[in-house]
XYZ file of C-alpha atoms in Angstrom:
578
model
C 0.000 0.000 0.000
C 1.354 3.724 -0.793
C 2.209 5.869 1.287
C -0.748 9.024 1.573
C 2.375 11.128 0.976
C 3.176 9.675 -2.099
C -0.806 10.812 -3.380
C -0.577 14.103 -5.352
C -3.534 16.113 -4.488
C -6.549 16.275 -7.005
C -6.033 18.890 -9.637
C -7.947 22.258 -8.585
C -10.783 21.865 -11.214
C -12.205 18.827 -9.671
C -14.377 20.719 -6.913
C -16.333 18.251 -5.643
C -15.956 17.563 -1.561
C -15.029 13.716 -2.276
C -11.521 14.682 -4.062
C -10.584 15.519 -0.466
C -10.004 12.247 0.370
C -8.666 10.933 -3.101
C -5.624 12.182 -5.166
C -3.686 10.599 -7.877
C 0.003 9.079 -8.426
C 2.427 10.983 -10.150
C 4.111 8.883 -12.675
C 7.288 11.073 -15.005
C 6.028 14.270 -13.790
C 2.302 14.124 -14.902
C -1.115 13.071 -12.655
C -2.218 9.154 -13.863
C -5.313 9.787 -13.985
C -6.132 5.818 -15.097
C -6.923 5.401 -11.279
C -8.144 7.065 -8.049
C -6.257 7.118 -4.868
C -7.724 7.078 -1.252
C -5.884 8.744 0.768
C -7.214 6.743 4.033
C -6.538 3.644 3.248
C -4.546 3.426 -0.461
C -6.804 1.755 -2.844
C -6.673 2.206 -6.048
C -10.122 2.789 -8.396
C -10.826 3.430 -11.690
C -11.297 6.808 -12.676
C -13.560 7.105 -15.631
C -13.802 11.343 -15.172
C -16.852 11.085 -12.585
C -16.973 10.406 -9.102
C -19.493 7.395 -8.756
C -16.789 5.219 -7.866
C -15.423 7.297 -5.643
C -19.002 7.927 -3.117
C -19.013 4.383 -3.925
C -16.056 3.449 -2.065
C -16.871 5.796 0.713
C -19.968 4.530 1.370
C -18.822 0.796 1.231
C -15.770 1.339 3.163
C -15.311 4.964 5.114
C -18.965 5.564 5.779
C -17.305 8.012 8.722
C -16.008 10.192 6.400
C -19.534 10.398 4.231
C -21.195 11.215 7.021
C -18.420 14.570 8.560
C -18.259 15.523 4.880
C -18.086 19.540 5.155
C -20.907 21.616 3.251
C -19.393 24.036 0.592
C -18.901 27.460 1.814
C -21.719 29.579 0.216
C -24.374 27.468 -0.304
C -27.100 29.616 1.776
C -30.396 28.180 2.031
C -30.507 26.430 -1.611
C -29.503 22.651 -1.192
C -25.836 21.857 -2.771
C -25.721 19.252 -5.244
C -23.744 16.995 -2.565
C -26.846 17.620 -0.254
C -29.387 16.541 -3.330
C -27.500 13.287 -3.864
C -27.369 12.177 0.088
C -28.551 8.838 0.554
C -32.450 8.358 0.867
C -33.827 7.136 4.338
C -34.928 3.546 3.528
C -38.400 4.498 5.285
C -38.783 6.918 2.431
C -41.578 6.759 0.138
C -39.240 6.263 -3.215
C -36.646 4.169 -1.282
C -39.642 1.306 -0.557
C -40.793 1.724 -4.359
C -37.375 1.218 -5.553
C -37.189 -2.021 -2.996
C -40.168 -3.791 -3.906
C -39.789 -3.366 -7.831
C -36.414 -5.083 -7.032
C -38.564 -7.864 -5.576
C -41.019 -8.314 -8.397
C -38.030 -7.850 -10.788
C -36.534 -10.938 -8.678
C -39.565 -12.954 -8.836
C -41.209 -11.943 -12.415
C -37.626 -12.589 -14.308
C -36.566 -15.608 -11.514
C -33.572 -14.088 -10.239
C -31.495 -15.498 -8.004
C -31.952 -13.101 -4.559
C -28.235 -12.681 -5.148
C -28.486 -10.780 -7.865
C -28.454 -7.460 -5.769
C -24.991 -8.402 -4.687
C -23.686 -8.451 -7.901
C -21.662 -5.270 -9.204
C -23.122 -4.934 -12.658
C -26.672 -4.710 -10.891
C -25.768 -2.553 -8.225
C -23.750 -0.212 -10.756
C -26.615 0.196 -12.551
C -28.885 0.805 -9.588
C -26.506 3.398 -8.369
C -26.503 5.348 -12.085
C -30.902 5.190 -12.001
C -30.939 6.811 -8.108
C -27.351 7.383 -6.821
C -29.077 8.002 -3.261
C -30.621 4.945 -3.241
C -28.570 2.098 -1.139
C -29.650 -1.041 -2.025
C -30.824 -3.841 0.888
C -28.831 -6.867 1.504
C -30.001 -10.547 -0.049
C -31.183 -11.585 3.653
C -33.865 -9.036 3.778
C -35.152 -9.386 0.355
C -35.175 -13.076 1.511
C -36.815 -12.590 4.933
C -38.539 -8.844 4.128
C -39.333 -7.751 0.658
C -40.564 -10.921 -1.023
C -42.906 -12.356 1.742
C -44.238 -8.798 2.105
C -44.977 -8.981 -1.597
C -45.887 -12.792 -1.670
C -48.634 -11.190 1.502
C -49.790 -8.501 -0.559
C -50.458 -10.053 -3.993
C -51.761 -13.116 -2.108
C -54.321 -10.679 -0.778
C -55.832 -9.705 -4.003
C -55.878 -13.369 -5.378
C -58.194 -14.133 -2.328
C -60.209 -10.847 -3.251
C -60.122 -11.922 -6.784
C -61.854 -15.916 -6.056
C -64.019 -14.160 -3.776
C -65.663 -12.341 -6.474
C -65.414 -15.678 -9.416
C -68.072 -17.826 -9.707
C -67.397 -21.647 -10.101
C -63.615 -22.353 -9.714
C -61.817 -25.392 -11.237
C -58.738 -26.311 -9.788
C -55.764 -28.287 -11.568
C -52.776 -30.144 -9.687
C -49.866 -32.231 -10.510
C -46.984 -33.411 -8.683
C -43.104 -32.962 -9.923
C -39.972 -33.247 -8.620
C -37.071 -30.435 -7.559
C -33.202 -30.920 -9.082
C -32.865 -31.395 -5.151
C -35.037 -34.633 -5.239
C -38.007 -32.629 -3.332
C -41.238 -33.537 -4.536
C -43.928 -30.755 -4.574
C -47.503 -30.498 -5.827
C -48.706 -27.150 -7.536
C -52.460 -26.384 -7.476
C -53.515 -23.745 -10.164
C -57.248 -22.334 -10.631
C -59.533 -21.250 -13.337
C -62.567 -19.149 -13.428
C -64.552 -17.137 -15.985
C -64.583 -13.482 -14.712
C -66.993 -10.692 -15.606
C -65.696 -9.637 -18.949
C -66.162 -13.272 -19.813
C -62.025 -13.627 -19.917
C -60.506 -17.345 -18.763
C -58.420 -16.560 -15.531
C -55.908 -18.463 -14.519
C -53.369 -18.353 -11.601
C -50.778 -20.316 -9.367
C -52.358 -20.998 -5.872
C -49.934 -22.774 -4.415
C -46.896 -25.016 -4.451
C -46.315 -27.172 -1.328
C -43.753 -30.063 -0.696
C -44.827 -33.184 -0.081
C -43.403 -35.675 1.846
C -45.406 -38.381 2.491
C -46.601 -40.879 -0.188
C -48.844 -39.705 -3.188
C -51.678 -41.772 -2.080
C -55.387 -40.174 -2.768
C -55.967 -39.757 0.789
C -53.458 -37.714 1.292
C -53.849 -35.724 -2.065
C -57.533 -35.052 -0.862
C -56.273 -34.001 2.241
C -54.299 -31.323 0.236
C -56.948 -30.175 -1.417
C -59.050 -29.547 1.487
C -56.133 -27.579 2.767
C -56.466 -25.737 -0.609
C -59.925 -25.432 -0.383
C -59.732 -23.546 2.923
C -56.907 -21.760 2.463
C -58.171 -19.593 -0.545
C -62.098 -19.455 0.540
C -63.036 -22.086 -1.510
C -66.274 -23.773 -2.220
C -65.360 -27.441 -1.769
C -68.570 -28.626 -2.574
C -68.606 -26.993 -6.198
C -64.931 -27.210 -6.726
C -63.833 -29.242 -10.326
C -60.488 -30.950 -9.647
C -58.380 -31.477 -13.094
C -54.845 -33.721 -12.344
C -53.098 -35.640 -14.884
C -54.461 -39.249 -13.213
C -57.995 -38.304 -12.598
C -60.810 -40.043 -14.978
C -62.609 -36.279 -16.336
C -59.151 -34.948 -17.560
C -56.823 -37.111 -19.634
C -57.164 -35.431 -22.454
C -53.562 -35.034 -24.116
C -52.099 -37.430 -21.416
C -54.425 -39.834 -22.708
C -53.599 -39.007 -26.558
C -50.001 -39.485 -26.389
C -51.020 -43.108 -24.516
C -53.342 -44.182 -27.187
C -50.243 -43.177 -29.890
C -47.367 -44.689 -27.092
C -49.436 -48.213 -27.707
C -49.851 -47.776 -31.845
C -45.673 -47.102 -31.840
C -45.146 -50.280 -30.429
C -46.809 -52.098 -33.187
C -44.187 -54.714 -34.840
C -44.295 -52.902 -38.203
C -44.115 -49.273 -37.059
C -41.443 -50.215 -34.333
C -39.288 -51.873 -37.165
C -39.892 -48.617 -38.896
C -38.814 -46.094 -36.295
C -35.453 -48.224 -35.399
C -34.568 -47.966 -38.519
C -35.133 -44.239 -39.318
C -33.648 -43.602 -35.485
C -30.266 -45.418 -36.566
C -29.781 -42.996 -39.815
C -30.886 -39.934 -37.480
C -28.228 -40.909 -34.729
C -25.580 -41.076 -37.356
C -25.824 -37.680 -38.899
C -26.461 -36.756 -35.102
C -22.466 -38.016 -34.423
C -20.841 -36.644 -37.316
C -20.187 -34.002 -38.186
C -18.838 -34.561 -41.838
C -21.833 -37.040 -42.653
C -24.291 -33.999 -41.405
C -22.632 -31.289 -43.886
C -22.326 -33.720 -46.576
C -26.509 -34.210 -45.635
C -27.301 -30.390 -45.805
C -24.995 -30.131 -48.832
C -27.184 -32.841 -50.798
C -30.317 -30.940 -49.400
C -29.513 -27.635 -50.976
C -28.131 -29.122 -54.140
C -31.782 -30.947 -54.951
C -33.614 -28.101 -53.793
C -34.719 -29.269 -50.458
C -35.439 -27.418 -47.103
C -32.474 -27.011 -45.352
C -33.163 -28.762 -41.617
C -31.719 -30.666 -39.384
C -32.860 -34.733 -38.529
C -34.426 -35.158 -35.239
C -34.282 -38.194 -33.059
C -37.334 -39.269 -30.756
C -37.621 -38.782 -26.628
C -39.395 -42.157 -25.405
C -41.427 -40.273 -23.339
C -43.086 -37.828 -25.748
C -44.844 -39.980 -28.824
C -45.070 -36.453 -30.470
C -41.215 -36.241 -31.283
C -41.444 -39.884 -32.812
C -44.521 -38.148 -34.763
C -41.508 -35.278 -36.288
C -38.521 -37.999 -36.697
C -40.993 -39.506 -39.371
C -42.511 -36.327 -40.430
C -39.144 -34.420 -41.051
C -37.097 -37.538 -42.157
C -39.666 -39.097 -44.629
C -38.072 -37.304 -47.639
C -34.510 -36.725 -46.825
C -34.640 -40.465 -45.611
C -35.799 -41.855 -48.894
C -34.174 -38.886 -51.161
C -30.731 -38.505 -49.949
C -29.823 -41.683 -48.132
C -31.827 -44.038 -50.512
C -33.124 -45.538 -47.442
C -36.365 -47.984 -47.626
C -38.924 -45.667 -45.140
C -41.797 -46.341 -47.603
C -44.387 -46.603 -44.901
C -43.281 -43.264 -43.363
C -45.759 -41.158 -45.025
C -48.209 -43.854 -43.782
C -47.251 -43.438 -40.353
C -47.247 -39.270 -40.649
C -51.030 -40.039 -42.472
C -52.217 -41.698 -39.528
C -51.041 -39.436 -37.120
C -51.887 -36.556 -37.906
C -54.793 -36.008 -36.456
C -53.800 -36.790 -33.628
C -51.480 -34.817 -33.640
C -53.303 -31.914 -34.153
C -55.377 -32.666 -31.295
C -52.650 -32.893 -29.023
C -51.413 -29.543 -30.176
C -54.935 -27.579 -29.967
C -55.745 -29.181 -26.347
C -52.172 -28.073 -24.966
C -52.952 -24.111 -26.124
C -53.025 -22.194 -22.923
C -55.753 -19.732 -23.878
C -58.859 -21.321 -24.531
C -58.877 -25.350 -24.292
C -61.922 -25.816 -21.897
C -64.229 -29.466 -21.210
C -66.137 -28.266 -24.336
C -63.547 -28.995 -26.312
C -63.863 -32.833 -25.120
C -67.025 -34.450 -26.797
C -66.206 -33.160 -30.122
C -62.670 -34.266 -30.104
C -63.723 -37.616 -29.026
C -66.150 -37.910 -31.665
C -64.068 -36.914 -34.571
C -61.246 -38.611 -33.436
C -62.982 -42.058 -33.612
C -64.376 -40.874 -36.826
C -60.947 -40.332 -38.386
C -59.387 -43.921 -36.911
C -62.545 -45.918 -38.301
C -60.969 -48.831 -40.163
C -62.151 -47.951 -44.183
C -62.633 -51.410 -46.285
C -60.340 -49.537 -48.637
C -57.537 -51.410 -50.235
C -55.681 -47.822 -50.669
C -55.104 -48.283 -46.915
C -51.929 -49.996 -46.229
C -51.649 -52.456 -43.466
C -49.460 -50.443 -40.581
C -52.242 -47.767 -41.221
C -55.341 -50.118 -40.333
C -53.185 -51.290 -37.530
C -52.460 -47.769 -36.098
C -55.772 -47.152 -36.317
C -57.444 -50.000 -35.096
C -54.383 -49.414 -31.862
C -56.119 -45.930 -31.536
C -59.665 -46.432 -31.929
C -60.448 -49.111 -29.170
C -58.596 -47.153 -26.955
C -60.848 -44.065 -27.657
C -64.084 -45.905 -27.265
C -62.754 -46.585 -23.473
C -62.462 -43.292 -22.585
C -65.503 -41.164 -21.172
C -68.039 -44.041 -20.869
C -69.609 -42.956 -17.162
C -72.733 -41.286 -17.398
C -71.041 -37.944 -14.980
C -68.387 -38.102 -17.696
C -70.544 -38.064 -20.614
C -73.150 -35.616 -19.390
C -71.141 -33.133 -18.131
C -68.586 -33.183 -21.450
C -71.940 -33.534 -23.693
C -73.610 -30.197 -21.787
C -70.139 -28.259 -21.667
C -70.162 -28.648 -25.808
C -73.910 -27.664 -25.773
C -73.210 -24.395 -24.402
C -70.641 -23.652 -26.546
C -72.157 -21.749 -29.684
C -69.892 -23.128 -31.618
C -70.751 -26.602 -30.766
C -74.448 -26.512 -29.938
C -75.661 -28.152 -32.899
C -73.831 -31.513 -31.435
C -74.262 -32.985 -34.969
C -71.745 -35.746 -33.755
C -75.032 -37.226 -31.377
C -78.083 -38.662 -32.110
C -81.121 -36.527 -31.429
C -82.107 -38.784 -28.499
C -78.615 -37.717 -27.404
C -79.277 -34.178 -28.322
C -82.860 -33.990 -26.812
C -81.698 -35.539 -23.845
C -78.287 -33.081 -23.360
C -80.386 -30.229 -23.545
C -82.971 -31.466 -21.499
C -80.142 -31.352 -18.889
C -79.090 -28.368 -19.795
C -82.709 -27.031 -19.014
C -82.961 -28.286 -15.678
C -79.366 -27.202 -14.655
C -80.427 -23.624 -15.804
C -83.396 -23.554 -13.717
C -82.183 -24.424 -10.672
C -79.929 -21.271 -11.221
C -82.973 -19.048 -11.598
C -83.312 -17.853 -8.187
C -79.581 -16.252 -8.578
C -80.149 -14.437 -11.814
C -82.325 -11.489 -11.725
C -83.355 -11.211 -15.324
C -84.573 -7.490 -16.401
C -86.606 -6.944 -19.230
C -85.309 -9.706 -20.857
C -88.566 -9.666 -23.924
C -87.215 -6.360 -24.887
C -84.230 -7.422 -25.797
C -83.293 -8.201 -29.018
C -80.263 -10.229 -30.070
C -76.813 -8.091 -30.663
C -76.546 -7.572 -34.911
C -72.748 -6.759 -34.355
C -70.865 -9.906 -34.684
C -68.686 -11.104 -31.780
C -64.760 -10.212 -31.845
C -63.297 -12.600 -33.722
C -59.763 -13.921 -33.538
C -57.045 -15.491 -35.338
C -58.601 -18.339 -37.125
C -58.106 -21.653 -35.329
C -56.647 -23.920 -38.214
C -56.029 -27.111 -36.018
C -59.796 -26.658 -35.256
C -61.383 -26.388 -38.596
C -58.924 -29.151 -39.468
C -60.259 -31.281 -37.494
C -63.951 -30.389 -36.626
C -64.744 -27.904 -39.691
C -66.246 -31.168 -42.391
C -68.586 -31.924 -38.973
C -69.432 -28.543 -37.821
C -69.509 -26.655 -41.324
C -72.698 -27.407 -41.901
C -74.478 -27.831 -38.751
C -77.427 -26.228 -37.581
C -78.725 -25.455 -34.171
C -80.981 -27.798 -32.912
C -84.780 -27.648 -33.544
C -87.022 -26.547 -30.999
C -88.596 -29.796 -29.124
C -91.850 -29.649 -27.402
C -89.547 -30.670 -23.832
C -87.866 -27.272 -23.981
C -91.020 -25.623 -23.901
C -90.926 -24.323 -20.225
C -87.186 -22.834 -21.117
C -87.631 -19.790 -23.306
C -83.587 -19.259 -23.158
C -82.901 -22.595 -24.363
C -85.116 -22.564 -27.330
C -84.045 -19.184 -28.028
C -80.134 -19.827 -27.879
C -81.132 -23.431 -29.734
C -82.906 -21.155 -32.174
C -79.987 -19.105 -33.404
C -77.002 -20.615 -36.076
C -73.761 -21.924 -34.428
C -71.131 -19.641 -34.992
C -67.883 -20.653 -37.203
C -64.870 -22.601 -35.092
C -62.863 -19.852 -35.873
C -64.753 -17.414 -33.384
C -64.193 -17.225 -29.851
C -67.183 -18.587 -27.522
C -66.062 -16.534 -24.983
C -66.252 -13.047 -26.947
C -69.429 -14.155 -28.028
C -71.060 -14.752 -24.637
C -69.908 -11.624 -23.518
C -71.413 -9.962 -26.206
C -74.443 -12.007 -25.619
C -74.850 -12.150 -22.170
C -77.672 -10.136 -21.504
C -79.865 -11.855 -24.058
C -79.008 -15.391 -21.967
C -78.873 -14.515 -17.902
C -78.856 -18.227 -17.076
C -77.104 -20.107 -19.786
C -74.436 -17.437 -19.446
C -74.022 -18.101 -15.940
C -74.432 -21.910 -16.286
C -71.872 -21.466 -19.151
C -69.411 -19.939 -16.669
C -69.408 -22.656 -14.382
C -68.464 -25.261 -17.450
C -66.259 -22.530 -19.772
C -63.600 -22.606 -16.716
C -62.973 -26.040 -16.374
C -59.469 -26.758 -18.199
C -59.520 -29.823 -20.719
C -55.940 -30.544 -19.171
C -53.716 -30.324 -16.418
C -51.480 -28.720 -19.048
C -51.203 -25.474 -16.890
C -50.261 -26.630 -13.493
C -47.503 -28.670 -15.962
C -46.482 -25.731 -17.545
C -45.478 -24.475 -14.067
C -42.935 -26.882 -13.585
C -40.760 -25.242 -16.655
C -40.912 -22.445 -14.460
C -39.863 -24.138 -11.228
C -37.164 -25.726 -12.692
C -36.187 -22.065 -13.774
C -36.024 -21.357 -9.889
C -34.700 -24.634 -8.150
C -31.644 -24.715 -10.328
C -28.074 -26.273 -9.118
C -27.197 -23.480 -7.911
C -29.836 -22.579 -6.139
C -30.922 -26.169 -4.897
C -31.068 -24.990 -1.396
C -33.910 -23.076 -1.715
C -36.531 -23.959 1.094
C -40.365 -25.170 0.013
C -41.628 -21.952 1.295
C -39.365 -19.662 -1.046
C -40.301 -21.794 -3.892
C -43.837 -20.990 -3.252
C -43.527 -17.736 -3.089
C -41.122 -17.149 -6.392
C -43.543 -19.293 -8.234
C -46.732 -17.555 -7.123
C -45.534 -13.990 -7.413
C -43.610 -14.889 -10.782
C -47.530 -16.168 -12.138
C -49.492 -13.583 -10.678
C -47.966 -10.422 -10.277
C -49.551 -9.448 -13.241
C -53.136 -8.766 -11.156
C -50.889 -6.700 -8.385
């Protein structure tokens, strides 16, 4: 360390009251000003022709000397710059804004809480409010993020209060820490007819999965938020109403293990692992691709536990297979024929915005439709077979009569489904004959005002981006579909005969834009439609959540307690209604 006598005072220009405790080294006669010295204790710092670094240092180390720094002679009753720029009291109004939009920042972009330890941060927090000293890690571990975890918590329970019907999802995963937790997520309808969805909870679990204790949970759940356990819907990935795409990618897990498509798929995943280890065979492969005028993409290889990624080895390797390698995958296009559909039902159920239990019947329906085995010599064997595979399993699913009627009346409240042309009318009489006496027992809620004076909205509903898997797969059913005709059953409910009276509208509309445009002409199917509209057609978004989690509970951050999960993963999916 140098000497303080070997420090050449600052140069008389630089006025500022820190300079009296820095100077510089004289090096062949002339002031390096590379660096800063101070004068207290000989540390070096890098001058960049400001004095950040220097408070800095002050602060962090001689906080003494910031606090007996003398006030410019002169200065009268106008505040000094120096003054302006002392540190804010962290009781002070913009001190406890700046700390809690630290937290969300935390918790929204999952930051590690040590991130406000780290220079680059707190350099850049010191150039936005140089008065502003930012909190340790321990209190935004112990302080600021439980204080925001209370508050937003607060207006999620305010926010239930007010839904109607709430379906709940939960799923179970497991922590890079080997800690197994269970996230519950809800879903509700709100006013403006919007599908809400937040994180309610994520609690470790200890003891054995068993449905006991899994009901136990969720009567903890249920209490906790102010639920209505008796009209709660439960969606998990292992309950009977809910399988949707779990149950897809089972039916097409058993159809890839037929002998003839497993043949098939060793033999394109051989060629696929190849170009996959070298390097030379790969650019030899793209080389070829661009030469005959082919997309340029690389081969995939399947994951055994997603049938989808054996669906795009076949899909994407079909022609480069057969083109460039001069490889026998003639039943490829077979296998990418059959599968499509299925496929494409996967992919629309998983969407996030709108895949409700309405979705369900139809789906079904067309999806045994499309696997039908066709007396058609044009079909070759392994398709019959992957059909066949798909079909019986389909025919299994939703065969209780609470299954069936609540899928069937969840479709017959959707406008774009109402006409049910995929039932019989027995089925159709008798749906909306449920429908009808599910409505009226909601009568005594719904306070219905002038309702024969209204006349049906001419504007049509806000429409979105057309939904192509849909009308893929539903539009030769549904394009030509009518409502239902009035039967003499229905003659006691004016609203059903009146919504059965009206044309579905096309699958590329949104039911929920149209019910809130509509609402007022349909008091009780629009509040019956709520309570159906918010149950989820998967446990897709309670699975979603574990991408996120594994965001959080990373290796280095594996030490994370169950409680500091839960509130990083609530705040980080609900901050948005703080």
């Amino acid at each position: 360390m140098a000497s303080s006598s070997a420090i050449r005072p600052a140069p008389g220009t630089l006025k500022a009251a820190v300079w009296q405790h820095f100077g510089f080294y004289e090096v062949k006669g002339k002031l390096d000003k590379t660096y800063t010295v101070c004068k207290v204790c000989g540390t070096k710092i890098k001058y960049f022709g400001n004095t950040t670094n220097l408070r800095n240092h002050i602060s962090r180390y001689h906080t003494e000397l910031e606090e007996k720094r003398p006030v410019p002679e002169g200065s009268g009753s106008q505040r000094t710059i120096e003054q302006a720029l002392a540190q804010l009291p962290p009781n002070s109004d913009r001190a406890k804004r700046i700390t809690k939009s630290i937290g969300k920042f935390i918790a929204m972009d999952l930051r590690p809480y040590s991130v406000v330890e780290n220079e680059g941060f707190r350099e850049m927090v010191h150039t936005l409010e140089p008065r502003y000293k930012i909190p340790c890690r321990r209190y935004f571990t112990d302080t600021a993020i439980p204080t925001l975890y209370a508050e937003t918590k607060s207006k999620v329970l305010d926010t239930l209060t007010n839904a109607g019907r709430v379906a709940i999802t939960c799923d179970a995963w497991t922590s890079i820490a080997t800690v197994s937790y269970v996230t519950v997520t809800a879903h509700f309808i709100n006013n403006d007819w919007q599908l809400v969805s937040l994180v309610l909870q994520t609690r470790a679990m200890y003891e054995s999965h068993t449905g006991a204790n899994v009901a136990d949970l969720l009567k903890k759940v249920a209490s906790e938020w102010h639920l209505n356990d008796n009209d709660l819907v439960l969606v998990t990935d292992n309950a009977s109403n809910m399988v949707v795409a779990a149950q897809l990618g089972g039916f097409v897990h058993r159809a890839l293990k037929l002998p003839a498509l497993s043949k098939l798929l060793a033999k394109i995943r051989r060629i696929v692992s190849f170009f996959h280890r070298s390097t030379v065979g790969a650019h030899q492969l793209e080389e070829k691709q661009k030469l005959l005028g082919l997309p340029c993409h690389k081969l995939i290889t399947d994951v055994s536990t997603r049938w989808n990624s054996a669906y795009e080895m076949v899909r994407k390797g079909e022609a480069d297979l057969c083109t460039l390698t001069e490889t026998d995958v003639s039943n490829a296009e077979d296998v990418v024929k059959a599968l499509k559909p299925m496929k494409d039902a996967t992919t629309l159920i998983s969407e996030e915005s709108s895949p409700t239990a309405c979705l369900i019947a139809p789906l079904q329906a067309q999806l045994c439709q499309e696997t039908r085995i066709i007396d058609d010599s044009r079909e070759s064997s392994i398709i019959r077979e992957i059909k066949q595979a798909i079909n019986e399993d389909l025919r299994k699913r939703y065969n209780s009569d609470l299954e069936r009627s609540t899928l069937r009346s969840a479709s017959a409240l959707d406008p774009r489904f109402k006409g049910l042309p995929f039932l019989s009318n027995e089925d159709i009489e008798e749906t909306f004959g449920r429908v009808v006496a599910e409505a009226a027992s909601l009568e005594p809620q719904v306070r219905v005002e002038g309702e024969e004076n209204h006349e049906e909205n001419p504007s049509p509903p806000k429409r979105r981006s057309p939904s192509s898997l849909l009308e893929n797969l539903l539009g030769n059913t549904f394009a030509g579909a009518t409502a239902p005709q009035t039967i003499s059953a229905y003659t006691k409910a004016e609203e059903v005969n009146k919504f059965c009276g009206t044309p579905p509208i096309p699958l590329s509309e949104d039911p929920l834009s149209w019910w809130r445009t509509n609402e007022i002409m349909y008091p009780l199917l629009s509040k019956l439609g709520k309570r159906y509209f918010c149950i989820p057609a998967t446990s897709v978004s309670a699975e979603r959540v574990f991408s996120t989690a594994g965001d959080i509970v990373t290796a280095q951050r594996s030490t994370l307690t169950a409680e500091h999960v839960d509130q990083l993963l609530f705040l980080h999916k609900n901050l948005h209604i703080a």
